[in-house]
Each structure stands twice: as C-alpha cells, then as structure tokens.
Coordinates of C-alpha atoms in Angstrom, one line a residue:
Chain A
X16 CA 119.4 70.6 87.8
X17 CA 120.1 74.3 88.0
X18 CA 120.3 76.1 84.7
X19 CA 122.2 79.1 86.0
X20 CA 125.3 79.0 88.2
X21 CA 126.6 81.8 90.4
X22 CA 129.5 82.2 88.0
X23 CA 127.0 82.8 85.2
X24 CA 125.3 85.5 87.3
X25 CA 128.6 87.2 88.0
X26 CA 129.5 87.1 84.3
X27 CA 126.1 88.5 83.2
X28 CA 126.4 91.2 85.8
X29 CA 129.7 92.2 84.4
X30 CA 128.3 92.3 80.9
X31 CA 125.4 94.5 82.1
X32 CA 127.9 96.8 83.9
X33 CA 126.5 96.0 87.4
X34 CA 128.7 95.2 90.4
X35 CA 126.9 92.8 92.8
X36 CA 127.9 91.7 96.2
X37 CA 128.4 88.0 97.1
X38 CA 125.0 87.7 98.9
X39 CA 123.2 89.4 96.1
X40 CA 124.9 86.9 93.7
X41 CA 123.4 84.0 95.7
X42 CA 119.9 85.5 95.7
X43 CA 120.0 86.4 92.0
X44 CA 121.3 83.0 91.1
X45 CA 118.3 81.3 92.7
X46 CA 115.8 83.8 91.4
X47 CA 117.1 83.8 87.8
X48 CA 117.3 80.1 87.9
X49 CA 113.7 79.9 88.9
X50 CA 112.6 82.2 86.2
X51 CA 114.6 80.5 83.4
X52 CA 113.4 77.1 84.6
X53 CA 109.8 78.3 84.4
X54 CA 110.5 79.8 80.9
X55 CA 111.7 76.5 79.7
X56 CA 108.0 75.5 79.3
X57 CA 108.3 77.2 75.9
X58 CA 110.2 74.1 74.8
X59 CA 107.0 72.2 74.9
X60 CA 106.0 74.1 71.7
X61 CA 107.2 73.1 68.3
X62 CA 108.2 76.4 66.7
X63 CA 110.0 75.0 63.6
X64 CA 109.4 77.4 60.7
X65 CA 107.5 80.0 62.8
X66 CA 108.5 83.5 62.0
X67 CA 109.7 85.5 65.0
X68 CA 107.7 88.6 65.9
X69 CA 109.8 91.7 66.7
X70 CA 106.9 94.0 66.9
X71 CA 103.3 93.8 65.7
X72 CA 103.1 96.6 63.1
X73 CA 103.7 96.0 59.4
X74 CA 106.6 98.5 59.3
X75 CA 110.1 98.1 57.9
X76 CA 113.0 100.5 57.7
X77 CA 111.2 103.7 58.4
X78 CA 113.4 106.3 56.8
X79 CA 113.4 110.1 56.9
X80 CA 115.5 112.7 55.1
X81 CA 118.8 113.3 56.8
X82 CA 118.4 117.0 57.4
X83 CA 120.1 118.7 60.3
X84 CA 117.9 120.8 62.5
X85 CA 118.2 122.7 65.7
X86 CA 117.2 120.5 68.7
X87 CA 118.5 121.6 72.0
X88 CA 121.4 123.9 73.0
X89 CA 124.7 122.6 74.2
X90 CA 124.6 124.5 77.5
X91 CA 121.2 123.0 78.2
X92 CA 122.4 119.5 77.5
X93 CA 125.2 119.9 80.0
X94 CA 122.8 121.2 82.8
X95 CA 121.9 117.6 83.8
X96 CA 125.4 116.2 83.5
X97 CA 127.1 114.9 86.6
X98 CA 130.4 116.5 85.5
X99 CA 131.5 118.6 82.5
X100 CA 134.4 120.7 81.3
X101 CA 134.9 123.0 78.3
X102 CA 131.5 122.2 76.9
X103 CA 132.0 118.4 77.1
X104 CA 131.0 115.6 79.4
X105 CA 133.8 114.8 81.8
X106 CA 134.4 111.1 82.8
X107 CA 137.1 109.2 84.8
X108 CA 140.0 107.8 82.8
X109 CA 139.0 105.2 80.3
X110 CA 142.4 103.5 80.0
X111 CA 143.9 102.1 83.2
Chain B
X11 CA 80.5 117.2 95.9
X12 CA 83.9 117.2 94.2
X13 CA 84.1 119.1 90.9
X14 CA 85.7 115.9 89.6
X15 CA 82.4 114.1 89.8
X16 CA 81.7 115.9 86.5
X17 CA 82.9 114.5 83.2
X18 CA 85.7 116.2 81.4
X19 CA 83.3 117.6 78.8
X20 CA 81.0 118.9 81.5
X21 CA 84.0 120.6 83.2
X22 CA 85.0 122.1 79.9
X23 CA 81.4 123.5 79.5
X24 CA 81.4 124.9 83.0
X25 CA 84.7 126.7 82.3
X26 CA 83.4 128.0 79.0
X27 CA 80.2 129.4 80.5
X28 CA 82.4 130.9 83.3
X29 CA 80.5 128.9 86.0
X30 CA 83.9 127.9 87.4
X31 CA 87.5 128.9 86.9
X32 CA 90.6 127.0 86.0
X33 CA 92.0 128.1 89.3
X34 CA 89.0 126.4 91.1
X35 CA 89.9 123.1 89.4
X36 CA 93.6 123.3 90.1
X37 CA 92.9 124.2 93.7
X38 CA 90.5 121.3 93.9
X39 CA 93.4 119.0 92.9
X40 CA 95.9 120.4 95.3
X41 CA 93.5 120.6 98.2
X42 CA 92.5 116.9 97.7
X43 CA 96.2 116.0 97.4
X44 CA 96.9 117.9 100.7
X45 CA 94.0 116.0 102.3
X46 CA 94.7 112.4 101.2
X47 CA 98.1 112.0 99.5
X48 CA 99.7 111.3 102.8
X49 CA 97.8 108.1 102.8
X50 CA 97.7 107.3 99.1
X51 CA 101.2 108.5 98.1
X52 CA 100.3 108.8 94.5
X53 CA 102.5 111.8 93.6
X54 CA 106.3 112.0 93.4
X55 CA 106.6 115.6 92.3
X56 CA 104.1 118.5 92.4
X57 CA 104.0 121.2 89.8
X58 CA 102.0 123.6 92.0
X59 CA 103.6 127.0 91.4
X60 CA 103.7 126.6 87.6
X61 CA 100.2 125.1 87.5
X62 CA 98.6 127.9 89.5
X63 CA 100.4 130.5 87.3
X64 CA 99.1 128.7 84.2
X65 CA 95.6 128.5 85.7
X66 CA 95.6 132.3 86.3
X67 CA 96.7 132.9 82.6
X68 CA 94.1 130.5 81.3
X69 CA 91.4 132.1 83.3
X70 CA 92.0 135.3 81.3
X71 CA 91.1 133.4 78.1
X72 CA 88.1 131.5 79.6
X73 CA 85.1 131.5 77.3
X74 CA 87.3 132.3 74.2
X75 CA 89.3 129.2 73.9
X76 CA 88.0 125.9 72.6
X77 CA 91.1 123.8 73.1
X78 CA 90.0 120.2 73.8
X79 CA 91.4 120.0 77.4
X80 CA 91.3 123.7 78.2
X81 CA 92.0 124.2 81.9
X82 CA 91.6 120.5 83.0
X83 CA 94.0 119.3 85.6
X84 CA 95.9 116.1 84.7
X85 CA 98.5 113.8 86.4
X86 CA 101.3 112.3 84.4
X87 CA 103.2 109.1 85.1
X88 CA 106.8 109.8 86.0
X89 CA 108.3 107.8 83.1
X90 CA 106.9 110.4 80.7
X91 CA 109.4 113.2 80.2
X92 CA 108.2 116.8 81.1
X93 CA 110.4 119.7 80.1
X94 CA 111.7 121.5 83.2
X95 CA 109.7 119.3 85.5
X96 CA 111.6 116.6 87.5
X97 CA 111.2 113.1 85.9
X98 CA 112.6 110.1 87.8
X99 CA 110.7 107.0 86.6
X100 CA 110.7 106.3 90.4
X101 CA 114.4 105.4 90.2
X102 CA 117.3 106.6 92.3
X103 CA 119.4 106.8 89.2
X104 CA 117.2 109.7 88.0
X105 CA 116.7 111.2 91.4
X106 CA 118.4 114.4 90.4
X107 CA 116.9 114.7 86.9
X108 CA 115.4 118.0 87.7
X109 CA 115.5 119.7 84.3
X110 CA 114.5 117.5 81.4
X111 CA 115.3 119.2 78.0
X112 CA 112.1 118.4 76.2
X113 CA 108.5 117.3 76.5
X114 CA 107.3 113.9 75.4
X115 CA 105.0 114.1 72.3
X116 CA 102.0 113.2 74.5
X117 CA 102.9 116.1 76.8
X118 CA 103.2 118.4 73.8
X119 CA 99.7 117.4 72.8
X120 CA 98.4 118.0 76.3
X121 CA 100.0 121.4 76.2
X122 CA 98.5 122.2 72.9
X123 CA 95.1 121.1 74.3
X124 CA 95.8 123.4 77.3
X125 CA 95.4 121.0 80.1
X126 CA 97.2 121.8 83.4
X127 CA 99.9 119.3 84.6
X128 CA 99.4 118.9 88.4
X129 CA 102.4 116.7 89.0
X130 CA 104.2 113.5 88.3
X131 CA 102.8 110.2 89.4
X132 CA 104.5 107.3 91.4
X133 CA 105.1 104.0 89.7
X134 CA 107.2 100.9 89.9
X135 CA 110.8 101.8 89.1
X136 CA 111.1 102.0 85.3
X137 CA 107.6 100.5 85.1
X138 CA 108.9 97.1 86.3
X139 CA 106.3 95.7 88.7
X140 CA 102.7 95.1 89.4
X141 CA 102.2 96.6 92.9
X142 CA 104.1 99.9 93.0
X143 CA 106.2 98.4 95.8
X144 CA 109.2 98.7 93.4
X145 CA 109.1 102.5 93.5
X146 CA 112.4 103.6 95.0
X147 CA 110.6 106.3 96.9
X148 CA 107.5 104.9 98.6
X149 CA 104.7 102.5 97.7
X150 CA 101.4 104.1 96.5
X151 CA 98.5 102.6 98.4
X152 CA 95.1 101.5 97.2
X153 CA 92.5 104.3 97.9
X154 CA 89.8 101.6 98.6
X155 CA 91.9 100.1 101.4
X156 CA 95.4 101.4 102.1
X157 CA 96.6 98.0 103.4
X158 CA 96.3 96.9 99.8
X159 CA 98.5 97.7 96.7
X160 CA 97.0 99.9 93.9
X161 CA 98.6 97.6 91.3
X162 CA 101.3 98.7 88.9
X163 CA 103.2 99.9 87.3
X164 CA 100.9 102.9 86.8
X165 CA 99.8 102.6 90.4
X166 CA 100.0 106.4 91.1
X167 CA 98.1 107.1 87.8
X168 CA 95.2 104.9 88.8
X169 CA 95.2 105.7 92.6
X170 CA 95.3 109.5 92.0
X171 CA 92.1 109.3 89.8
X172 CA 90.4 106.8 92.2
X173 CA 91.2 109.1 95.1
X174 CA 89.8 112.2 93.4
X175 CA 93.1 114.0 93.3
X176 CA 92.9 114.5 89.5
X177 CA 90.0 113.7 87.2
X178 CA 92.3 112.0 84.7
X179 CA 95.9 110.8 84.2
X180 CA 98.3 109.3 81.8
X181 CA 99.9 105.9 82.4
X182 CA 102.0 103.4 80.4
X183 CA 101.3 99.8 79.8
X184 CA 104.0 97.2 78.8
X185 CA 102.3 94.0 80.2
X186 CA 99.2 95.4 82.0
X187 CA 100.6 98.4 83.7
X188 CA 97.5 100.6 82.9
X189 CA 94.8 97.9 83.0
X190 CA 95.8 96.1 86.1
X191 CA 96.0 99.2 88.4
X192 CA 92.8 100.5 86.8
X193 CA 91.1 97.2 87.8
X194 CA 92.6 97.3 91.3
X195 CA 91.5 100.9 91.9
X196 CA 88.1 100.8 90.2
X197 CA 88.8 103.2 87.4
X198 CA 88.9 103.0 83.5
X199 CA 92.3 102.4 81.9
X200 CA 93.0 101.8 78.2
X201 CA 96.1 100.3 76.6
X202 CA 95.8 101.5 73.0
X203 CA 96.9 99.5 69.9
X204 CA 100.7 99.4 69.7
X205 CA 101.7 102.4 67.5
X206 CA 98.5 104.4 68.2
X207 CA 100.1 106.8 70.7
X208 CA 103.7 108.2 70.2
X209 CA 106.3 106.7 72.6
X210 CA 108.7 109.7 72.0
X211 CA 109.6 110.9 75.4
X212 CA 108.4 107.8 77.2
X213 CA 111.4 106.4 79.1
X214 CA 111.7 103.1 77.3
X215 CA 111.3 99.8 79.1
X216 CA 110.4 97.3 76.4
X217 CA 110.0 99.2 73.1
X218 CA 108.1 96.6 71.2
X219 CA 105.4 96.5 74.0
X220 CA 105.2 99.9 75.6
X221 CA 102.2 102.1 75.0
X222 CA 101.0 105.3 76.7
X223 CA 97.3 105.4 77.5
X224 CA 94.6 107.3 79.5
X225 CA 93.3 106.5 83.0
X226 CA 89.9 108.1 83.8
X227 CA 86.7 107.8 85.9
X228 CA 84.5 107.0 82.9
X229 CA 84.7 105.5 79.4
X230 CA 83.6 108.8 77.8
X231 CA 86.5 110.7 79.5
X232 CA 88.8 107.9 78.4
X233 CA 87.8 108.2 74.7
X234 CA 87.9 112.0 74.9
X235 CA 91.5 112.0 76.2
X236 CA 92.7 109.4 73.6
X237 CA 91.4 111.6 70.8
X238 CA 93.8 114.2 72.0
X239 CA 96.9 112.1 72.5
X240 CA 96.7 109.6 69.6
X241 CA 98.2 110.0 66.2
X242 CA 101.3 109.7 64.0
X243 CA 104.5 111.2 65.2
X244 CA 107.6 111.4 63.0
X245 CA 109.7 111.3 66.2
X246 CA 108.6 107.7 66.9
X247 CA 109.4 105.4 64.0
X248 CA 106.9 102.8 65.4
X249 CA 104.1 105.2 65.6
X250 CA 101.4 104.3 63.0
X251 CA 100.2 106.6 60.3
X252 CA 96.6 105.6 60.8
X253 CA 93.8 108.2 61.0
X254 CA 92.5 109.0 64.5
X255 CA 88.7 108.6 64.7
X256 CA 86.4 110.6 67.0
X257 CA 86.3 107.9 69.7
X258 CA 83.5 109.7 71.6
X259 CA 81.2 109.2 68.6
X260 CA 81.5 105.4 69.0
X261 CA 79.8 105.7 72.4
X262 CA 76.2 105.0 71.3
X263 CA 75.2 102.8 74.2
X264 CA 74.0 100.3 71.7
X265 CA 75.7 96.9 71.6
X266 CA 72.9 95.0 69.8
X267 CA 74.4 92.3 67.6
X268 CA 77.9 92.8 69.1
X269 CA 79.8 89.5 68.9
X270 CA 81.8 88.7 72.1
X271 CA 84.4 86.0 72.5
X272 CA 85.1 84.7 76.0
X273 CA 88.4 82.7 76.1
X274 CA 88.1 79.7 78.4
X275 CA 91.7 80.2 79.5
X276 CA 90.7 83.6 81.0
X277 CA 88.2 82.0 83.5
X278 CA 90.4 79.0 84.4
X279 CA 92.7 78.1 87.2
X280 CA 93.9 80.9 89.4
X281 CA 90.9 83.1 88.8
X282 CA 89.0 83.6 92.1
X283 CA 85.3 82.7 92.3
X284 CA 84.4 86.3 93.0
X285 CA 86.1 87.5 89.8
X286 CA 84.5 84.8 87.8
X287 CA 81.1 85.6 89.1
X288 CA 81.6 89.3 88.3
X289 CA 82.6 88.5 84.7
X290 CA 79.7 86.1 84.3
X291 CA 77.3 88.7 85.6
X292 CA 78.8 91.2 83.0
X293 CA 78.2 88.7 80.2
X294 CA 74.6 88.4 81.4
X295 CA 74.3 92.1 81.2
X296 CA 75.6 92.1 77.6
X297 CA 73.0 89.5 76.7
X298 CA 70.3 91.8 78.1
X299 CA 71.7 94.6 76.0
X300 CA 71.4 92.5 72.9
X301 CA 75.0 91.3 72.4
X302 CA 75.9 87.6 72.0
X303 CA 78.8 85.7 73.4
X304 CA 80.6 82.3 72.8
X305 CA 83.3 80.5 74.6
X306 CA 86.5 80.4 72.5
X307 CA 90.1 79.4 73.0
X308 CA 93.4 81.3 73.0
X309 CA 95.4 78.1 73.3
X310 CA 98.9 79.7 73.8
X311 CA 97.8 81.9 76.7
X312 CA 99.7 79.8 79.3
X313 CA 103.0 80.6 77.5
X314 CA 102.5 84.4 77.6
X315 CA 104.2 85.1 80.9
X316 CA 107.4 83.3 80.0
X317 CA 107.4 84.9 76.6
X318 CA 106.8 88.3 78.0
X319 CA 109.6 88.1 80.7
X320 CA 112.2 86.9 78.2
X321 CA 111.3 89.5 75.6
X322 CA 110.6 92.5 77.9
X323 CA 113.7 91.9 79.9
X324 CA 115.9 91.5 76.8
X325 CA 114.6 94.8 75.5
X326 CA 115.0 96.4 78.9
X327 CA 118.6 95.3 79.2
X328 CA 119.4 97.2 76.0
X329 CA 117.2 100.2 76.8
X330 CA 118.6 100.7 80.3
X331 CA 122.2 100.7 79.1
X332 CA 121.8 104.5 78.6
X333 CA 121.9 105.0 82.4
X334 CA 125.6 105.2 82.7
X335 CA 126.3 108.3 84.9
X336 CA 127.7 110.3 82.0
X337 CA 125.1 112.6 80.5
X338 CA 122.4 112.8 83.2
X339 CA 121.3 111.0 86.3
X340 CA 123.3 110.1 89.3
X341 CA 127.0 109.2 89.2
X342 CA 128.8 107.4 92.0
X343 CA 131.4 109.3 94.0
X344 CA 135.2 109.0 93.5
X345 CA 135.3 106.3 90.8
X346 CA 138.8 105.6 89.6
X347 CA 138.1 104.3 86.1
X348 CA 135.3 104.5 83.6
X349 CA 134.3 100.9 84.0
X350 CA 134.2 101.2 87.8
X351 CA 132.1 104.4 87.4
X352 CA 129.6 102.6 85.1
X353 CA 129.3 99.6 87.4
X354 CA 129.0 101.5 90.7
X355 CA 126.6 104.2 89.3
X356 CA 124.3 101.5 88.0
X357 CA 124.4 99.3 91.0
X358 CA 123.7 102.2 93.4
X359 CA 121.1 103.7 91.1
X360 CA 119.0 100.6 90.2
X361 CA 116.7 98.7 92.5
X362 CA 116.7 94.9 92.8
X363 CA 113.8 94.2 90.3
X364 CA 115.5 96.4 87.7
X365 CA 118.8 94.6 88.2
X366 CA 117.1 91.2 88.0
X367 CA 115.5 92.0 84.7
X368 CA 118.6 93.6 83.2
X369 CA 120.5 90.4 84.1
X370 CA 117.8 88.1 82.8
X371 CA 117.7 90.0 79.5
X372 CA 121.5 90.1 79.2
X373 CA 121.5 86.4 79.8
X374 CA 118.7 85.7 77.2
X375 CA 120.6 87.8 74.6
X376 CA 124.1 86.4 75.4
X377 CA 126.1 84.2 73.0
X378 CA 124.9 80.6 73.2
X379 CA 121.5 81.4 74.7
X380 CA 120.0 83.8 72.1
X381 CA 118.3 81.1 70.0
X382 CA 117.1 79.0 72.9
X383 CA 115.5 81.9 74.8
X384 CA 115.2 85.2 72.9
X385 CA 114.4 83.9 69.4
X386 CA 112.2 81.1 70.8
X387 CA 110.2 83.7 72.7
X388 CA 109.8 85.8 69.6
X389 CA 108.4 82.7 67.8
X390 CA 106.0 82.0 70.6
X391 CA 104.9 85.6 70.4
X392 CA 103.9 85.0 66.8
X393 CA 101.7 82.0 68.0
X394 CA 100.1 84.2 70.7
X395 CA 99.4 87.0 68.2
X396 CA 97.9 84.5 65.7
X397 CA 95.5 83.2 68.5
X398 CA 94.1 86.7 68.9
X399 CA 93.9 87.5 65.1
X400 CA 92.1 84.2 64.5
X401 CA 89.4 84.8 67.2
X402 CA 89.0 88.5 66.2
X403 CA 88.2 87.4 62.6
X404 CA 84.9 86.1 63.9
X405 CA 84.2 88.3 66.9
X406 CA 84.1 92.1 67.6
X407 CA 85.7 92.0 71.0
X408 CA 87.2 89.5 73.5
X409 CA 85.9 89.8 77.1
X410 CA 87.3 88.4 80.3
X411 CA 88.7 89.5 83.7
X412 CA 91.5 92.1 83.8
X413 CA 93.3 90.2 86.7
X414 CA 92.8 86.8 88.3
X415 CA 92.2 88.3 91.7
X416 CA 91.4 91.7 93.2
X417 CA 94.2 93.8 94.8
X418 CA 96.5 91.9 97.2
X419 CA 98.0 93.2 100.4
X420 CA 101.2 95.3 100.6
X421 CA 104.1 92.9 101.2
X422 CA 102.2 89.8 100.2
X423 CA 104.0 89.0 97.0
X424 CA 107.1 91.1 96.9
X425 CA 109.6 88.4 97.9
X426 CA 108.7 86.0 95.0
X427 CA 109.1 87.4 91.5
X428 CA 107.3 84.5 89.8
X429 CA 104.2 84.9 92.0
X430 CA 104.2 88.6 91.3
X431 CA 104.5 88.0 87.5
X432 CA 101.6 85.6 87.5
X433 CA 99.3 88.5 88.4
X434 CA 99.7 89.8 84.8
X435 CA 98.7 86.6 83.1
X436 CA 95.5 88.0 81.6
X437 CA 97.0 91.4 80.5
X438 CA 100.4 90.3 79.1
X439 CA 99.0 88.5 76.0
X440 CA 97.3 91.7 74.8
X441 CA 100.7 93.5 74.7
X442 CA 102.4 90.6 72.9
X443 CA 99.6 90.7 70.3
X444 CA 99.7 94.5 70.1
X445 CA 95.9 94.9 70.2
X446 CA 94.0 97.4 72.3
X447 CA 92.5 96.5 75.7
X448 CA 90.5 98.3 78.4
X449 CA 89.6 97.7 82.0
X450 CA 86.3 98.9 83.3
X451 CA 84.9 98.4 86.8
X452 CA 82.5 95.3 87.0
X453 CA 82.1 94.6 90.7
X454 CA 83.5 94.4 94.2
X455 CA 85.0 91.6 96.2
X456 CA 83.6 90.7 99.6
X457 CA 86.4 92.8 101.1
X458 CA 85.1 95.8 99.1
X459 CA 87.9 95.9 96.6
X460 CA 87.1 96.7 92.9
X461 CA 87.1 94.0 90.1
X462 CA 87.9 94.9 86.5
X463 CA 86.4 93.7 83.3
X464 CA 88.8 93.5 80.4
X465 CA 87.6 94.2 76.8
X466 CA 90.1 93.5 73.9
X467 CA 89.6 94.5 70.3
X468 CA 91.3 94.3 66.9
X469 CA 94.3 96.4 65.9
X470 CA 93.3 100.1 65.7
X471 CA 89.7 99.2 66.6
X472 CA 89.5 101.1 69.9
X473 CA 86.0 102.1 68.7
X474 CA 84.6 98.7 69.3
X475 CA 86.4 98.4 72.7
X476 CA 85.0 101.8 73.8
X477 CA 81.5 101.0 72.5
X478 CA 81.4 97.8 74.4
X479 CA 82.9 99.3 77.6
X480 CA 80.6 102.3 77.5
X481 CA 77.4 100.3 77.1
X482 CA 78.3 98.1 80.0
X483 CA 79.3 101.1 82.2
X484 CA 76.0 102.9 81.4
X485 CA 74.0 99.8 82.3
X486 CA 75.7 99.4 85.7
X487 CA 76.8 101.7 88.5
X488 CA 80.1 100.3 89.6
X489 CA 81.9 103.3 88.2
X490 CA 79.9 105.6 90.4
X491 CA 81.2 104.1 93.6
X492 CA 83.9 106.0 95.5
X493 CA 86.3 105.0 98.2
X494 CA 85.7 106.6 101.6
X495 CA 89.2 107.9 101.9
X496 CA 90.2 110.5 104.5
X497 CA 86.8 110.2 106.2
X498 CA 85.3 112.6 103.7
X499 CA 83.1 111.6 100.8
X500 CA 84.6 112.6 97.5

C-alpha cells in the first residue's frame, strides 16, 4: 500500500512554497513513498517513555542581554536584494 | 616536489625563516588549480586577485608574525559565508550572492590566524548529497580516477586537498559530509563534537547535526587547524563553552593500552571484502602498537539512516524557508503575487534533491504525521546516542570503516535516493550521537581507490581520536600516496 498519494505531494509542495509540474509530482510521489516506507522500519522499535533528543548538548534556553549593537549598514543589506525602493525590500503585491 | 608535501607547521617555519614567501605558496595553489582543476572541478569561485594582494602584504611581515596559520593557503567549502566573496552553497538560488555581508566565525578565526583564502569549494547543493553530483554547477571528480565521484557533500574540500591544489580546507559534516569524501579521496577529515566549532555563518542544513571541520593531508595538520577554529562563540547558541586543548600535543605516537571497540554492525552486510580486510589489517596494526580491541554492538545502527533522513529533512525544510527571493538570492521574473513569487523563485532555484528533502521534511512535520515520524525519529535518536555512550564508557575509541565501499562511479547511484543514502550508513550515527569522528587513509582497493578508517570518540575527546589516528598514520604509509593527476607527480 502506498503511504503517500500524489495529492499529498501537491499539498506538501504548496505548504513548502514549491510549484511542481505534473510529471515531477509523479516522480516525487514514488520517491517520497519509497523513503517513508523505508522509514517505517522505526515502528519495529518500542519507544514508549523514551525522551526525544533535539540535540546532544546539555544546553537549555541560552540567554544573552538584549543590548542593541551596530551590525551591518542598511545600504549594505540592500546590496544583495533582488529589488528595493526607499531603503526597503520591494516585493509583488501580497493581497490579490 | 610540491611545497604542499610539507606539513603546515613546516611551511610556517619556512615562511618564518624566509626560505619561501607567501606569494610562492599562493602561486603554488593557483598554478596547480590551473593545471588540474579542469579535470577535478573542485573550485566554484577563485579569490585570486585578493589572495595575491594579501600574500604581498603578508610577505612584508614575514619573520615578524607568529599567527598560527600565517600565509598558509586554504580552501573553504561554499556553504561557509565569506564577506565580499561569492557564496552559493552550489545552489542556483544563491547564484548571484556575490557580496555576503559578514564572515562566518570560522572565517574570522582564519583571518585572525592570517591564512589566505584561495577560493570557494564545490559541494552538493546545500550539502545534500554524497557524491557532489547534486552541485547545480558541475560535479567534482575524484583525483584518483576522474570516472569516480569524490564523495560528498564536501567533495570539493576533499578533492582539492587530494589533488594538491591547497594543503588544507574546511568542510562541513551533517551525516558524513567530511569523513566520506575524505575516505573516498584518501585524505584526513574530522567531524568535531557537536558544539566544538561555531556554526555561525554556516548556511544551515540540519542545525542539530551540522558541524564544520578540517580536511588535511595528515592528522597533525588536522589537529593544528582544529586548534585554530574550535571554541565558544556567543553568536552560536549551540556552541559549547568547553576549553580547547592543544590537540597537537595529543599526538604522541603512543597507543599502548588504548582500548578500541569494533562494532560488529560496522563490518556486516554491505561492507565490501576489500574494505573489511583493510580495517582488519588496521586492527592488527593497532595490536602491534600495543592497543587492544574487542568486538561490541551498537544495536540500533540499522535505524540510523531512517532516523537521519526524517530529522535532517525536517530541519532542512525549516532552514531553507529563508530562501524566498526577498532579501538576497535569485527572484523569478514577472511574478504577479507574493505567493507566486515565493513558489516560482524556490522551484527555479532549488535542485531536485533539495526539493525532495524539503517536501519529506514538510511532510514529517505536518499535522497528523508529526508524532509518527518526527517525534519517533527523535526518540530513536536517543537510543542511538545511548548505544555510543554505553560503549564509550568502557572503551577509548570506536573503530570501523568510514564507508561500506570505496568511491563509486559518476552516475552509478544518482537515480535512486535510497541507494545513495545507504552509502552514509556508517557515518550518520556519529552525527546523531554528536560525538567526534575522523577518517584516515587505511588502504586501497584493487582499482586503486582509497579506503578510509573511521575512529570515533567521546564527546569533546578529539584528543583520543587524534592520538589513535596519528599513531596508525605514522605506522603506515597510505597517507603518503598521491594520485597521478594531470600526468605530473604532485
């Protein structure tokens, strides 16, 4: 039984802000289904009560003082922008 | 003979005594690149003009400056941000990222140590891949035989050192991306303990697994470079505030009494006879040197690849959300709406493997699947980490192969993601556990391709890893072999 349908792939692509073509959707459906099917081997393991590991260091809530400091200049930030106007990033209309 | 046959410390001494100039070293790099990079394709961007200018300036101070890496030419993987020097992570979405605003912390440290950055090194796009075939520009080739892959994702970092283009380089390792190409190219590559080296300025793939590390021709050079780049950084909240030892002082050549664990899972199915024989010969060498070894078990090893792909892809799906065509990178032409702009910029900018992993991660994190996939994988990660901690209570290091096979041919595995992923089966668990691991040359296949020995240690015990690696290296001559690239001996 396949775990992932073509509809799932299209939905996930939308969530990830990717537009994919019909033939790409077919290929990704098969490949993602293969990977997820393989990953289901994890269900062989009983993990009841096992703490999840997010990362391996014993660090929690690393805080620093909230002090403003000079980092980079605005005009430098805009140098790599695809489009900008009046010192701000310019983008297409957000509301249709 | 190439100047790069000398160790980094020898080169430093030669500069100090004015036997050679920094300009000699930098020219040596660019001449060799000119000679062989057409075949190897290790570099994406060269820093030639600035590097030669810097070399001339450093030559003025020669003899008076004791900076650790004074005048030494280095290559930097292209997912490490370099101020004013194009940084693409081998992705089309960053193709026009010509002018990064700041240096990664490791690059700051290189600059303070006065090394000279020769250029930026090719890789699998966003470090996703094991062969360098996922570079959106061109695939780096293995200097030992250019029909073969150099490994990945730090393929350019390993191949450039093996080809004698630079004496040392920086790579990054999320699931084996330093150790696997080091093994395939016959050089030394270390993935430090998670938190040992700052990740600030490393273009993030999977933040709980990524580490920057050194790729060199010898263990001594490796330890020497790590001394410079390691340490706490308040710009990286997961960098560890743990003192940095003098790693080079651990290189005594003495491993008498060293206790080695050999996981039976690392010499099992899928590991080729030639790789097994090379590792068994290495264990024999350790016995001769006075170390002892026992077979042990890391019982959850076979779950590591699944765990890794679920976790790393989930983290990648979040990390790569920043590439949206707004602040930097490429934007699609003539988009009507913001949503359309996001979708088209990302679809045009990312390659297939990156899209596949973003979608896998988005799926694993999505409502209804989070507990079944993401949380489950985090729990299995705990079991894998516990396996390592248990064995390392009784043993100083764990030894096995770096990869199940030597380098494979270009094109051989690119069409099947799962076959490609299986290649990292022996390196991935080390990232999941967060412990340090090194690959050192330990033999050659019948086709003349290098084989790597992996040595794994306790958290923050790079010293034991280096000591074991160095003693083996000094007792063998695999690290002295060079590929016969370009017809000239290097």
